[in-house]
Amino acid sequence: MTDTQTASTVAPEAPAAAPAGAPTEAPGVVHGLYTEGDPIADTKAPQGPIESRWDKRKFEAALVNPANRRKLTVIIVGTGLAGGAAAATLGEAGYNVKSFCYQDSPRRAHSIAAQGGINAAKNYKEDGDSTFRLFYDTVKGGDYRSRESNVYRLAEVSANIIDQCVAQGVPFAREYGGLLDNRSFGGVQVSRTFYARGQTGQQLLIGAYQALERQIAAGTVEMFSRHEMLEVIVVDGKARGIIARDLVTGEVETHLADAVVLASGGYGNVFFLSTNAMGSNVTATWRAHRKGAHFANPCYTQIHPTCIPVAGEHQSKLTLMSESLRNDGRIWVPKNAADCEKDPREIPEEDRDYYLERIYPSFGNLVPRDIASRQAKNVCDEGRGVGPKVGDFRRGVYLDFTDALQRMSAEAVAEKYGNLLDMYQRITGENPYEVPMRIYPAVHYTMGGLWVDYDLQSSIPGLFVSGEANFSDHGANRLGASALMQGLADGYFVLPNTIRDYLAKGPFEKLDEAHPAVAEARSSVDARVQKLLSINGDRSVDSFHKELGNIMWEYCGMERSEEGLLKAIDLIRGLRDEFWRNVKVLGSADTLNQSLEKAGRVADFLELGELMCIDALHRRESCGGHFRAESQTEDGEALRHDDEYAYVAAWEWGGQDGAPVLHKENLVYEFVEMKQRSYK
């Protein structure tokens, strides 16, 4: 909650909420909750034929000769696929890299949890895939709310990623003849997903980790594990370093550089219950937002349809079951609510509703995640959910491998999905080879993030953002197996080619800790830490986080409405006010203190949650993962309004006592026709 402009204000009161139904301040401004600023544009994106734009930008970007690279320092926050790959690549190129992660090892980055696979337009199955088809599927899957140039670049470099990873020894699954195998994922009708059983993220991260460790040993990368970034240092309008806390000793450290890269992942844990690692947070990107970096499309969050359902009131983590299971598993619920308590094996075929196959015959169980999630919610809301009741509903649907086991044999199923099925059995105590699995949607990925241009540079010069921390490639919904693709594309191939255009202007003015801007950033962190420790209230940090998560899930989750979002904003503001009056943070600042770590992260989530609701409120359309109850077709599908909302919503921090400022970046489609999505 630190005011980023002055260190003296630590936790001021939240801005006063406009009463529900208050008149708008300007045309299109909803309930006076924000103001509208000047439009923005991506000035770095090349023009011309889309297939030549990336090559054109690489050629036009300035070069840095090898001798000058040794004089330049880059800070990279995060060691997942985007951050680890970028650190390894920039270190190999000869730059001085400082790499930061809050885990005890880069190998524990959350990329390790990705299971199902990574997309690439190799067309190994000769089933009609191509770079353009991957580009088209991704734009369509994002409900036409992403940039064409960025998405085509992602599809274009995807094939290079596979070659790179194979060279690193990543053990992708192979067919009998030795060629790399592929499988299908939701939202597409071809097989383009490369995989390593259900451990793809882990195997890819080990490959990036090995490359990173090689550069650490070579001395080009300095590793700072168990460090958390708490502030970005901005000098003369440029990002020049970070303030980080050593999570073991408690020491607050200043680190200076010529450029800063944030690769710190997404913000799904704002919902408390999610598939994200417990430590995943928004602090790095939110601190940058408060210093001037625009936050784009924060309401675009993804609900994953294939997760183990909530088991009770005291749960703090949800477990993802890979979307790859939808390749061979069939999703169904009983046709009759009276059958929901029966053993599924006793329900005859004619009494089962394979609802995805019924509603979407062309794609069936392979519809995109947002559609599969909403339909699961719909059948459960009808009273046809299965499994134990949580609250008033049974929140679960069946994912059934009976047909696959008859068609393929148990051994063949185990070869493709064995570790996933074993994990399910360990968690639930049920054998998925004998009893259909139960799944339900859960918060997973965030398509929103810091706004970046084609070079992955934020609105703060010198601050670059890669992977899930930026907004750039997925629009309003991410297709399965595209997260690993974007992380490695950004880290290995995009950022190293674009950041050099900025670094060619350096080396920049040397700084020390006495510089006023550096000292201000450090003092603001110290003041924030001391404020959190001094409140000494009655409520735990986790209780605030859980209450925030309940608000977000209820009113800004799978379905949003104007009434619900206005209520959520009021509730969040009240909760944030209570947090700064009544939170209890145990321990001290000068030692290992997980209570203090959580408190800082939850404070940022409380601010982010409000912006997410404001963004969802202003966007009076449904698109992808953002489903407004007031904007749907007659058959309940998302209804876009391209004449009003075909833009990126880039939000500027309005100051502690001010309203956020909306900047619109218009989306122009030259190569894909914008039309209503259909998977039927």
XYZ file of C-alpha atoms in Angstrom:
680
model
C 0.000 0.000 0.000
C 3.029 2.289 -0.069
C 2.595 5.483 -2.025
C 5.172 5.140 -4.754
C 5.651 8.853 -5.157
C 6.368 9.707 -1.538
C 7.723 7.463 1.152
C 5.813 9.182 3.909
C 2.380 7.742 3.103
C 2.245 4.065 3.950
C -1.357 2.956 4.248
C -3.819 5.735 3.502
C -7.526 5.208 3.432
C -8.951 3.575 0.328
C -10.569 5.967 -2.151
C -14.210 6.574 -1.430
C -16.551 4.387 -3.436
C -19.097 6.010 -5.676
C -22.559 4.930 -4.567
C -24.267 2.334 -6.721
C -26.288 4.069 -9.388
C -24.311 7.319 -9.218
C -24.231 9.295 -12.486
C -21.265 8.668 -14.727
C -18.556 11.310 -14.948
C -18.010 10.956 -18.682
C -19.554 9.011 -21.550
C -18.777 5.317 -21.149
C -17.316 5.706 -17.662
C -19.169 3.323 -15.371
C -20.385 4.681 -12.042
C -17.551 7.188 -11.770
C -15.108 4.461 -10.715
C -12.427 5.449 -13.219
C -11.460 8.138 -15.691
C -10.611 7.755 -19.339
C -7.220 8.847 -20.630
C -5.657 9.174 -24.050
C -5.640 6.154 -26.358
C -2.389 4.249 -26.728
C -0.846 2.218 -29.533
C 1.861 -0.374 -30.023
C 4.378 1.724 -31.925
C 6.941 -1.081 -32.179
C 4.801 -3.488 -34.199
C 5.971 -3.639 -37.836
C 3.611 -3.293 -40.757
C 3.408 -5.330 -43.947
C 2.769 -9.025 -44.573
C 2.251 -10.734 -41.250
C 4.649 -13.580 -42.048
C 7.554 -11.126 -42.453
C 6.907 -8.799 -39.509
C 9.051 -10.615 -36.950
C 12.022 -10.874 -39.288
C 11.602 -7.201 -40.099
C 11.600 -6.204 -36.430
C 14.663 -8.341 -35.644
C 16.568 -6.713 -38.490
C 15.553 -3.186 -37.511
C 16.414 -3.657 -33.816
C 19.819 -2.180 -32.967
C 22.701 -4.510 -32.170
C 25.018 -4.523 -29.149
C 28.544 -5.619 -29.889
C 30.033 -8.340 -27.641
C 32.425 -5.979 -25.848
C 29.595 -3.629 -24.881
C 27.406 -6.474 -23.649
C 29.913 -7.116 -20.870
C 29.290 -3.567 -19.628
C 25.509 -4.007 -19.365
C 23.517 -5.524 -16.502
C 19.991 -6.914 -16.703
C 17.867 -7.913 -13.711
C 15.386 -10.743 -14.307
C 12.715 -11.422 -11.680
C 11.415 -14.983 -11.892
C 13.042 -18.252 -12.937
C 10.176 -20.092 -14.582
C 10.274 -20.875 -18.274
C 10.106 -17.226 -19.333
C 12.597 -15.935 -16.761
C 14.936 -18.922 -16.699
C 15.136 -19.114 -20.491
C 15.743 -15.356 -20.759
C 18.474 -15.385 -18.109
C 20.228 -18.318 -19.769
C 20.000 -16.753 -23.233
C 21.128 -13.274 -22.192
C 23.934 -14.753 -20.115
C 25.056 -16.846 -23.069
C 25.035 -13.679 -25.184
C 27.482 -12.057 -22.774
C 25.338 -9.684 -20.709
C 25.652 -9.539 -16.926
C 22.447 -10.993 -15.516
C 21.069 -10.910 -11.990
C 18.364 -13.557 -11.586
C 15.886 -13.527 -8.672
C 13.384 -16.070 -7.363
C 11.577 -16.420 -4.056
C 11.945 -20.214 -4.063
C 14.992 -22.005 -2.685
C 15.890 -23.105 -6.224
C 14.986 -21.980 -9.754
C 13.745 -25.520 -10.295
C 10.780 -24.832 -7.996
C 9.266 -22.152 -10.240
C 5.573 -22.742 -10.884
C 6.190 -23.684 -14.531
C 7.038 -27.087 -13.096
C 3.330 -27.670 -12.413
C 2.240 -27.487 -16.079
C 1.275 -30.979 -17.102
C -0.282 -31.555 -20.474
C 2.053 -30.244 -23.156
C 3.389 -27.451 -25.340
C 1.987 -26.409 -28.710
C 4.056 -26.109 -31.876
C 3.094 -25.940 -35.542
C 5.265 -28.838 -36.714
C 2.454 -30.740 -38.510
C 4.066 -34.069 -37.655
C 0.658 -35.750 -37.921
C 0.088 -34.248 -41.393
C -3.452 -33.401 -40.333
C -3.616 -29.914 -41.790
C -1.679 -27.953 -39.168
C 0.438 -24.942 -40.083
C 1.840 -21.749 -38.600
C -1.192 -19.867 -39.869
C -3.616 -22.408 -38.381
C -1.933 -22.171 -34.970
C -2.143 -18.396 -35.297
C -5.817 -18.582 -36.269
C -6.765 -21.041 -33.524
C -5.061 -18.864 -30.912
C -6.755 -15.658 -32.059
C -10.131 -17.403 -32.226
C -9.580 -19.135 -28.896
C -8.835 -15.742 -27.333
C -12.200 -14.531 -28.652
C -10.569 -11.952 -30.956
C -9.143 -9.880 -28.134
C -5.411 -10.357 -28.799
C -2.989 -8.698 -31.215
C -2.500 -10.345 -34.568
C 1.215 -9.477 -34.807
C 2.052 -10.930 -31.404
C 0.105 -14.122 -31.919
C 1.566 -14.794 -35.356
C 5.076 -14.343 -33.943
C 4.255 -16.833 -31.202
C 3.063 -19.386 -33.747
C 6.073 -18.708 -35.962
C 8.723 -19.390 -33.300
C 6.879 -22.353 -31.795
C 8.680 -24.862 -34.011
C 12.066 -23.500 -32.873
C 11.116 -24.148 -29.260
C 10.732 -27.874 -29.843
C 14.092 -28.096 -31.604
C 15.741 -26.171 -28.769
C 14.236 -28.384 -26.083
C 15.063 -31.631 -27.880
C 18.664 -30.434 -28.144
C 18.606 -29.862 -24.370
C 17.489 -33.434 -23.804
C 13.845 -32.872 -22.880
C 12.313 -36.384 -23.012
C 9.262 -35.743 -25.153
C 7.005 -38.722 -25.809
C 7.822 -40.546 -29.029
C 5.976 -42.812 -31.396
C 7.065 -46.358 -32.158
C 9.278 -45.199 -35.038
C 11.120 -42.697 -32.846
C 9.425 -39.498 -34.025
C 8.046 -37.073 -31.462
C 4.435 -37.805 -30.595
C 1.583 -35.282 -30.495
C -1.851 -35.115 -28.943
C -4.816 -32.769 -29.159
C -5.860 -30.068 -26.733
C -9.034 -28.035 -26.347
C -10.041 -25.516 -28.998
C -8.341 -27.195 -31.964
C -9.003 -30.060 -34.345
C -5.381 -31.046 -35.050
C -2.690 -32.740 -32.964
C 0.045 -30.190 -32.249
C 0.781 -30.662 -28.551
C 4.168 -32.142 -27.660
C 4.268 -33.745 -24.238
C 6.257 -35.735 -21.696
C 3.502 -37.828 -20.100
C 1.864 -35.479 -17.590
C 5.147 -33.848 -16.587
C 5.790 -31.541 -19.521
C 6.313 -28.382 -17.483
C 8.735 -30.136 -15.175
C 10.810 -31.531 -18.020
C 10.897 -28.209 -19.894
C 11.852 -26.351 -16.724
C 14.707 -28.775 -16.078
C 15.964 -28.009 -19.596
C 15.857 -24.260 -18.970
C 17.346 -24.763 -15.498
C 20.321 -26.654 -16.928
C 20.935 -23.833 -19.402
C 20.634 -21.309 -16.556
C 23.006 -23.235 -14.278
C 25.550 -23.399 -17.092
C 25.601 -19.605 -17.219
C 25.751 -19.334 -13.437
C 28.830 -21.533 -13.532
C 30.263 -19.404 -16.350
C 29.822 -16.277 -14.246
C 27.461 -14.412 -16.571
C 24.429 -14.983 -14.314
C 24.362 -14.227 -10.587
C 21.591 -16.143 -8.827
C 19.606 -14.730 -5.906
C 17.282 -17.422 -4.575
C 14.939 -16.852 -1.607
C 14.666 -13.186 -2.597
C 11.404 -11.348 -3.212
C 11.135 -8.174 -5.252
C 9.231 -5.496 -3.316
C 9.759 -2.398 -5.482
C 11.020 -1.309 -8.877
C 13.495 1.566 -9.015
C 12.580 4.192 -11.610
C 15.151 6.927 -12.335
C 14.388 9.703 -14.823
C 11.453 7.670 -16.081
C 13.498 4.500 -16.736
C 13.587 1.218 -14.819
C 17.019 0.930 -13.241
C 16.748 -1.751 -10.588
C 14.728 -3.355 -7.822
C 14.461 -3.464 -4.059
C 14.359 -7.060 -2.833
C 14.109 -8.730 0.551
C 16.261 -11.713 1.492
C 13.558 -14.038 2.765
C 15.993 -15.936 5.009
C 17.790 -13.079 6.753
C 15.154 -10.387 6.318
C 17.718 -7.977 4.858
C 16.337 -5.454 2.368
C 18.719 -5.110 -0.585
C 19.147 -2.638 -3.431
C 20.060 -4.019 -6.856
C 20.807 -1.699 -9.771
C 20.955 -2.473 -13.486
C 20.534 -1.059 -16.981
C 17.199 -2.809 -17.563
C 14.711 -4.910 -15.598
C 12.718 -7.915 -16.806
C 9.676 -9.157 -14.887
C 8.876 -12.813 -15.502
C 7.038 -13.382 -12.248
C 3.962 -15.257 -13.440
C 0.267 -14.599 -13.053
C -2.077 -13.406 -10.320
C -4.604 -16.255 -10.040
C -4.062 -16.475 -6.290
C -6.145 -13.320 -5.878
C -8.967 -15.893 -5.723
C -7.252 -17.689 -2.782
C -8.300 -21.095 -4.120
C -6.567 -21.745 -7.430
C -4.294 -24.241 -9.150
C -1.338 -21.899 -8.594
C 1.453 -22.601 -6.142
C 0.717 -21.125 -2.723
C 3.528 -18.599 -3.098
C 2.458 -17.298 -6.516
C 1.650 -13.603 -6.199
C 1.235 -10.301 -8.029
C 3.661 -8.150 -6.025
C 6.375 -7.689 -8.658
C 3.982 -6.584 -11.388
C 1.724 -4.628 -9.039
C 4.670 -2.651 -7.636
C 5.602 -1.822 -11.251
C 2.004 -0.814 -11.956
C 2.077 1.631 -9.075
C 5.254 3.126 -10.531
C 3.623 3.800 -13.894
C 3.408 0.507 -15.813
C -0.046 0.038 -17.341
C -1.955 -3.073 -16.268
C -3.861 -4.558 -19.206
C -7.096 -6.554 -19.176
C -6.935 -7.595 -15.498
C -10.426 -9.139 -15.643
C -9.287 -11.747 -18.187
C -8.769 -14.740 -15.914
C -9.029 -18.363 -16.936
C -11.119 -20.971 -15.207
C -9.693 -24.420 -15.979
C -12.391 -27.077 -16.468
C -10.330 -30.073 -15.371
C -9.499 -29.758 -11.664
C -10.184 -31.912 -8.637
C -13.298 -30.448 -6.974
C -13.208 -28.569 -3.685
C -13.437 -31.062 -0.838
C -14.329 -28.809 2.105
C -14.249 -25.436 3.816
C -10.651 -25.592 5.012
C -8.932 -26.184 1.689
C -6.170 -23.782 0.636
C -5.081 -25.233 -2.734
C -6.716 -26.839 -5.748
C -5.119 -29.511 -7.898
C -5.044 -29.378 -11.670
C -5.777 -32.438 -13.748
C -4.270 -31.900 -17.176
C -6.565 -30.884 -20.009
C -4.907 -33.661 -21.993
C -7.228 -36.050 -20.154
C -10.056 -34.660 -22.298
C -8.425 -36.328 -25.304
C -9.541 -39.788 -24.234
C -11.814 -39.156 -21.256
C -15.509 -38.392 -21.830
C -17.285 -35.795 -19.706
C -20.829 -36.446 -18.508
C -23.411 -36.033 -15.760
C -26.622 -37.940 -15.085
C -29.602 -36.858 -17.151
C -31.744 -37.051 -14.039
C -30.882 -35.276 -10.796
C -32.232 -38.273 -8.903
C -29.275 -40.337 -10.162
C -26.579 -37.990 -8.841
C -26.062 -39.961 -5.638
C -25.728 -43.288 -7.448
C -22.471 -45.068 -8.150
C -21.674 -43.862 -11.698
C -20.993 -47.420 -12.791
C -24.626 -48.238 -12.074
C -26.000 -45.478 -14.328
C -26.813 -46.942 -17.763
C -25.565 -45.291 -20.927
C -28.990 -44.010 -21.921
C -29.245 -42.075 -18.629
C -25.953 -40.227 -19.101
C -25.676 -36.742 -20.600
C -22.400 -36.318 -22.483
C -23.253 -32.654 -22.606
C -20.165 -31.310 -24.413
C -20.560 -33.897 -27.154
C -24.276 -33.046 -27.344
C -23.924 -29.259 -27.489
C -20.688 -29.033 -29.517
C -20.637 -32.016 -31.889
C -17.693 -30.727 -33.968
C -15.307 -30.349 -31.021
C -16.998 -32.426 -28.321
C -14.846 -32.749 -25.222
C -12.130 -30.639 -26.878
C -13.928 -27.300 -26.709
C -11.856 -24.430 -25.259
C -11.494 -24.080 -21.516
C -13.868 -21.172 -21.009
C -16.713 -22.984 -22.766
C -16.111 -26.316 -21.009
C -15.986 -24.528 -17.647
C -19.219 -22.621 -18.134
C -21.096 -25.709 -19.269
C -19.871 -27.638 -16.210
C -21.169 -24.827 -14.021
C -24.482 -24.827 -15.886
C -25.212 -28.529 -15.389
C -24.218 -28.313 -11.715
C -26.434 -25.261 -11.247
C -29.273 -27.325 -12.730
C -28.842 -29.768 -9.857
C -27.081 -32.464 -11.876
C -23.643 -32.151 -10.304
C -22.020 -35.203 -8.736
C -19.906 -35.930 -5.681
C -20.349 -34.693 -2.112
C -22.238 -31.481 -1.470
C -20.130 -28.390 -0.745
C -22.562 -25.764 0.470
C -25.857 -26.274 -1.343
C -24.540 -27.834 -4.539
C -22.729 -30.881 -5.763
C -19.852 -29.314 -7.657
C -18.463 -32.010 -9.895
C -18.871 -33.735 -13.272
C -17.521 -37.079 -14.407
C -14.418 -37.501 -16.563
C -14.754 -41.096 -17.628
C -11.987 -43.292 -19.112
C -14.154 -46.407 -19.507
C -14.293 -46.205 -23.318
C -10.564 -45.431 -23.565
C -9.677 -48.397 -21.365
C -11.751 -50.681 -23.566
C -10.246 -49.230 -26.735
C -6.600 -48.848 -25.661
C -5.979 -51.160 -22.676
C -4.968 -50.047 -19.194
C -1.282 -50.211 -20.115
C -1.696 -47.832 -23.040
C -3.705 -45.390 -20.917
C -1.092 -45.538 -18.166
C 1.682 -44.823 -20.652
C -0.007 -41.571 -21.701
C -1.618 -40.418 -18.449
C -0.387 -42.719 -15.688
C 1.187 -40.154 -13.371
C -1.926 -37.956 -13.593
C -4.244 -40.831 -12.742
C -1.960 -41.913 -9.912
C -1.996 -38.377 -8.515
C -5.782 -38.311 -8.663
C -5.976 -41.594 -6.760
C -3.565 -40.407 -4.060
C -5.586 -37.218 -3.511
C -9.123 -38.620 -3.689
C -8.668 -42.244 -2.682
C -10.582 -43.351 -5.796
C -9.110 -45.480 -8.579
C -9.781 -43.727 -11.936
C -9.141 -46.986 -13.786
C -12.261 -48.364 -12.073
C -14.435 -45.361 -11.161
C -14.919 -42.212 -13.310
C -12.914 -39.233 -12.099
C -14.735 -36.181 -10.748
C -13.656 -32.745 -11.953
C -14.860 -29.141 -11.634
C -13.586 -25.778 -12.915
C -11.043 -23.800 -10.889
C -9.031 -20.613 -11.308
C -5.888 -21.395 -13.256
C -4.223 -18.846 -15.563
C -4.446 -15.097 -16.054
C -4.460 -13.628 -19.545
C -4.241 -10.086 -18.172
C -0.934 -8.626 -17.034
C 1.305 -5.659 -17.535
C 0.810 -3.947 -20.886
C 3.761 -4.386 -23.236
C 4.511 -3.380 -26.801
C 5.756 -5.695 -29.542
C 9.225 -5.574 -27.952
C 7.768 -6.779 -24.604
C 8.581 -3.377 -23.093
C 6.083 -1.917 -20.635
C 4.990 1.710 -20.488
C 8.055 2.301 -18.279
C 11.125 2.409 -20.564
C 13.641 -0.236 -19.616
C 11.050 -2.424 -17.878
C 10.328 -5.546 -19.924
C 7.741 -8.187 -19.074
C 7.617 -11.772 -20.323
C 5.518 -14.901 -19.956
C 2.305 -14.897 -17.961
C 3.266 -11.603 -16.306
C 2.392 -9.732 -19.524
C -0.934 -9.621 -21.341
C 0.186 -9.847 -24.917
C -0.659 -13.135 -26.607
C -3.815 -14.840 -25.364
C -6.629 -12.301 -25.519
C -9.641 -13.194 -23.389
C -8.939 -16.933 -23.129
C -5.839 -19.106 -23.400
C -5.896 -22.334 -25.344
C -4.421 -25.317 -23.556
C -0.682 -25.971 -23.997
C -0.019 -22.348 -25.002
C 1.396 -21.170 -21.649
C 4.614 -23.167 -21.973
C 4.826 -22.081 -25.598
C 4.614 -18.385 -24.709
C 7.022 -18.634 -21.770
C 9.758 -20.286 -23.810
C 9.081 -18.176 -26.900
C 9.495 -14.990 -24.856
C 12.528 -16.254 -22.980
C 14.548 -17.950 -25.699
C 13.579 -16.114 -28.876
C 11.628 -12.867 -28.424
C 13.065 -10.918 -25.498
C 16.757 -11.489 -26.384
C 16.053 -10.029 -29.831
C 14.052 -7.014 -28.643
C 15.756 -5.942 -25.418
C 18.975 -5.327 -27.356
C 17.310 -2.432 -29.161
C 16.938 -0.736 -25.782
C 20.308 -1.836 -24.386
C 22.099 -0.510 -27.480
C 21.476 2.965 -26.052
C 23.537 2.080 -22.954
C 25.526 1.736 -20.834
C 23.443 4.217 -18.880
C 24.413 6.625 -16.131
C 25.978 4.847 -13.176
C 23.850 4.954 -10.041
C 24.484 4.323 -6.384
C 22.203 3.834 -3.404
C 22.456 7.509 -2.478
C 20.556 8.629 -5.580
C 17.255 10.211 -4.433
C 15.062 7.884 -6.521
C 16.918 4.820 -5.253
C 16.727 6.013 -1.656
C 13.006 6.751 -2.029
C 12.290 3.254 -3.300
C 14.235 1.737 -0.418
C 12.574 3.907 2.238
C 9.095 3.141 0.887
C 9.777 -0.595 1.273
C 11.100 -0.125 4.816
C 8.065 1.965 5.762
C 5.654 -0.596 4.306
C 7.304 -3.456 6.201
C 7.243 -1.545 9.482
C 3.596 -0.563 8.978
C 2.563 -4.184 8.447
C 4.381 -5.267 11.588
C 3.037 -2.407 13.709
C -0.705 -2.902 13.157
C -0.918 -5.861 15.574
C -4.604 -6.478 14.969
C -6.825 -9.480 15.604
C -7.143 -11.157 12.178
C -4.676 -13.409 10.413
C -3.387 -12.624 6.952
C -4.905 -15.838 5.612
C -8.372 -14.885 6.844
C -8.233 -11.688 4.780
C -6.949 -13.568 1.761
C -9.677 -16.190 2.019
C -12.412 -13.562 2.344
C -11.052 -11.690 -0.665
C -10.975 -14.927 -2.629
C -14.607 -15.653 -1.781
C -15.624 -12.185 -2.994
C -13.677 -12.553 -6.223
C -14.978 -16.040 -6.987
C -18.579 -15.108 -6.218
C -18.731 -11.840 -8.153
C -15.779 -11.826 -10.588
C -15.424 -15.543 -11.285
C -17.095 -17.686 -13.919
C -19.968 -15.235 -14.329
C -20.056 -11.472 -13.718
C -22.899 -8.962 -13.555
C -23.097 -5.226 -12.976
C -24.893 -5.655 -9.663
C -22.426 -8.247 -8.411
C -19.338 -6.305 -9.471
C -20.518 -3.119 -7.770
C -21.125 -5.109 -4.616
C -17.681 -6.705 -4.882
C -15.973 -3.312 -5.176
C -17.667 -2.089 -2.001
C -16.806 -5.302 -0.155
C -13.162 -5.201 -1.257
C -12.761 -1.577 -0.212
C -14.190 -2.356 3.208
C -11.981 -5.420 3.540
C -8.888 -3.469 2.524
C -9.667 -0.771 5.073
C -10.012 -3.420 7.788
C -6.779 -5.092 6.679
C -4.761 -1.953 7.338
C -6.436 -1.539 10.740
C -6.730 -5.077 12.002
C -4.258 -7.500 10.386
C -1.908 -9.363 12.709
C 1.556 -10.034 11.321
C 3.640 -12.177 13.626
C 7.425 -12.066 14.029
C 9.930 -9.417 13.024
C 11.459 -8.023 9.857
C 15.057 -9.143 10.384
C 14.565 -12.875 10.027
C 12.634 -15.539 8.143
C 9.008 -14.413 8.412
C 6.395 -16.054 6.200
C 3.592 -14.119 7.879
C 5.215 -10.881 6.707
C 5.698 -12.290 3.194
C 2.009 -13.208 2.951
C 0.877 -9.858 4.327
C 2.685 -7.891 1.635
C 1.270 -10.121 -1.073
C -2.299 -9.978 0.224
C -2.087 -6.175 0.487
C -1.336 -6.086 -3.240
C -4.081 -8.609 -4.029
C -6.578 -6.357 -2.252
C -5.724 -3.500 -4.619
C -5.597 -5.714 -7.686
C -8.976 -7.273 -6.848
C -10.667 -3.892 -7.038
C -9.087 -3.101 -10.405
C -10.155 -6.501 -11.752
C -13.748 -5.756 -10.776
C -13.630 -2.257 -12.276
C -12.238 -3.697 -15.525
C -14.924 -6.398 -15.586
C -17.590 -3.776 -14.850
C -16.531 -1.418 -17.625
C -16.418 -4.203 -20.252
C -20.133 -4.690 -20.854
C -19.671 -7.656 -23.163
C -18.832 -11.328 -22.816
C -15.623 -12.608 -24.346
C -13.572 -15.681 -23.537
C -13.110 -16.076 -19.797
C -14.988 -12.820 -19.121
C -18.670 -13.738 -19.093
C -21.141 -10.936 -18.356
C -24.581 -12.307 -17.521
C -26.135 -9.363 -19.351
C -24.365 -10.209 -22.628
C -25.107 -13.700 -23.923
C -26.744 -15.299 -26.929
C -30.121 -17.037 -26.808
C -28.394 -20.364 -26.185
C -26.190 -19.013 -23.403
C -22.928 -18.447 -25.301
C -20.652 -15.423 -24.833
C -21.807 -12.406 -26.841
C -19.089 -9.944 -27.876
C -19.669 -6.353 -28.928
C -16.872 -5.661 -31.398
C -18.212 -2.218 -32.263
C -17.620 -1.062 -28.671
C -14.969 -3.237 -27.039
C -12.441 -4.365 -29.656
C -9.601 -2.882 -27.657
C -7.034 -3.645 -24.991
C -7.965 -2.007 -21.679
C -4.673 -0.657 -20.304
C -5.081 0.802 -16.817
C -2.848 3.485 -15.368
C -2.425 3.818 -11.605
C -4.413 6.866 -10.548
C -2.637 7.491 -7.277
C -3.582 6.291 -3.830
C -6.540 8.641 -3.562
C -7.444 8.754 -7.239
C -9.342 6.590 -9.677
C -7.564 4.376 -12.221
C -7.197 5.786 -15.723
C -8.310 3.721 -18.726
C -6.238 3.865 -21.910
C -7.592 2.003 -24.926
C -5.449 0.294 -27.542
C -7.623 -0.485 -30.548
C -7.307 -3.987 -31.976
C -7.128 -4.144 -35.750
C -7.657 -7.428 -37.614
C -6.233 -7.613 -41.113
C -5.671 -11.355 -41.537
C -8.422 -12.966 -39.442
C -12.089 -12.141 -39.776
C -13.719 -11.233 -36.474
C -16.851 -13.332 -36.049
C -18.840 -15.024 -33.344
C -16.966 -18.031 -32.026
C -18.583 -21.364 -32.718
C -17.345 -24.829 -31.808
C -20.557 -26.588 -32.761
